[in-house]
């Protein structure tokens, strides 16, 4: 070994190894004692899309809010801090004392003392905190929403929580569209899409006023109203009262937050009779010419069961049309005898009852359709279901089933999404009608429409008549369940009415439900008039042709005559039809006194035309 390791070579290798070790040690030492270089990757921000109505009117807009927080152990003078910010936060002396106590007694390292401050408040507070050189105070920026229309269509729009996630309505159901997750590695701002709902905000506003008045008049506990396009299934108006102010959603009650048309299941009563008659006509169980004798009560023995169903009147011999016109329970029960239970239930399910409509809203109920194997099924079930009892439906299901009658027998899927668009305005989705399997022949649908028109003309729904445009309706009043004692309540009723118009070419389905009205409860008296008022508003808003409207051809050339001075001789002229501008020269006269009331054009005058002119006489002109 001594001959292999020569002394000089060994020394050289040792020196090299020592130098290498020193370099490694020095380099490691430098790295160890240098400040740590943190590599911060830029995080991607997400800009949540807006919710707008079908015409682009903003209903929910992205913004930012600020949470004001403090570190209790760092703040040196909480009394002065709270005193300085109190005017900005509109704190009372009691509020100031509570906030100071909260800070002083807190054992947490950090607490929020006020949340969801807007930009203006943030700017004012920032200046106070900066000028006062307060330490231990922090603002946290959070994504937020501004709802420009407050409570308008609140159940459709929904609400976004502090974490940036939708909690209800479209904010919830379209969360991934409004606020998509950023792609991995993307450091740019991710933009959500804008959601155009099918609602017409201006029409919604007008119909909400009508609904408010109806609730006040009837002193009802709640109300629903849905107006849908009969040709494509788009919802034009969606009302659920009481409703919540979306800008103050956290303080809303559960009743104000509840989306009744989607979530509530109830017995519809006599409105359901149109679907029963449509089923029997379609299946050939009855014909339009068949008659049924109503003596005021339907009685039948089925096995060990005795069935007794009362009717409000003794209608005598009635056809199916007349049975709907008078809402005859006896006749409807007899009509239900013409079909077996399993076939009847299958047809009810085919119309969508017992299933969700799958509209773009969360929490939708399926309702309840009993089966013959259900322990609560009895011999009475089929005839009572035929008239809208022992079956639970939603308002959306009722409107969906009505689309089959309005659309010649073919139901249409309901939708509240009109289109989707990128933040720079490019459409990515446009709603097109989704037609489902045919339920009725065209002749069946036409027959039911004509029966509904008869009901509006001279039946229980005559208060819904429009006069100059055809409308078909069916009313219904049902006792509501008594959640405390079981069975049905003697005081709580659900009054509803379904309307389709115009009959010749249906464009609109209108459905209104009033719950727990005080005093009068019959739908024909309290809901049918609201149907008429709402239908009138819809027709005028959409510019639908009315029977009383006059159509004139015009060349398009308009000639405007120059104003000619008013000449007053010995007798007073006729001022009727003159505008306020035409009358202005009269104000310069000193021999007569002119009084002009209102704006527009002269509707009447005092004294009347032809009265002799006297000095200093007073002429009063009323304009409209």
XYZ file of N, CA, C and O in Angstrom, residues 94 119 250 265 274 310 336 351-352 361 363 380 397 401 421 463 484 609:
72
model
N -75.202 53.549 22.595
C -75.281 52.154 23.056
C -74.460 51.245 22.144
O -73.774 50.321 22.619
N -68.093 50.846 -0.813
C -66.877 51.554 -1.184
C -66.790 52.934 -0.528
O -65.733 53.342 -0.042
N -79.824 38.794 4.467
C -79.505 38.115 5.726
C -80.550 38.393 6.801
O -80.698 37.615 7.748
N -95.915 22.383 -2.414
C -96.847 21.410 -2.978
C -98.194 21.580 -2.281
O -98.253 21.689 -1.062
N -109.655 20.498 -15.615
C -109.419 20.576 -17.056
C -108.506 19.442 -17.513
O -108.650 18.928 -18.632
N -119.984 15.919 -2.221
C -121.002 16.949 -2.400
C -120.640 17.905 -3.533
O -119.475 18.140 -3.822
N -114.900 10.459 -13.896
C -113.747 9.648 -13.480
C -114.077 8.160 -13.470
O -113.167 7.324 -13.529
N -98.400 13.894 -17.648
C -98.529 15.349 -17.707
C -97.481 16.056 -16.858
O -97.401 17.288 -16.863
N -96.687 15.289 -16.103
C -95.600 15.878 -15.325
C -95.880 15.985 -13.845
O -95.003 16.418 -13.081
N -83.915 25.986 -11.348
C -84.050 26.518 -10.000
C -83.823 25.399 -8.991
O -84.207 24.243 -9.236
N -84.182 23.224 -5.371
C -85.178 22.889 -4.357
C -86.565 22.595 -4.879
O -87.543 22.687 -4.120
N -112.381 6.275 -2.780
C -112.687 7.683 -2.966
C -111.568 8.440 -3.690
O -111.785 9.531 -4.221
N -95.609 22.941 -11.993
C -96.203 21.769 -12.640
C -97.515 22.127 -13.333
O -97.803 21.640 -14.432
N -98.085 21.655 -17.327
C -99.166 20.842 -17.894
C -100.042 21.679 -18.818
O -100.539 21.187 -19.837
N -73.986 34.790 -22.181
C -73.050 35.568 -22.996
C -71.766 35.807 -22.222
O -71.772 35.920 -20.996
N -115.431 36.784 -14.187
C -114.779 38.037 -13.769
C -113.394 38.205 -14.394
O -112.763 39.248 -14.215
N -101.591 21.459 12.368
C -101.630 21.278 13.829
C -102.551 20.126 14.221
O -102.163 19.201 14.929
N -118.185 77.690 -24.965
C -118.018 78.429 -26.220
C -119.324 79.147 -26.582
O -120.425 78.626 -26.361
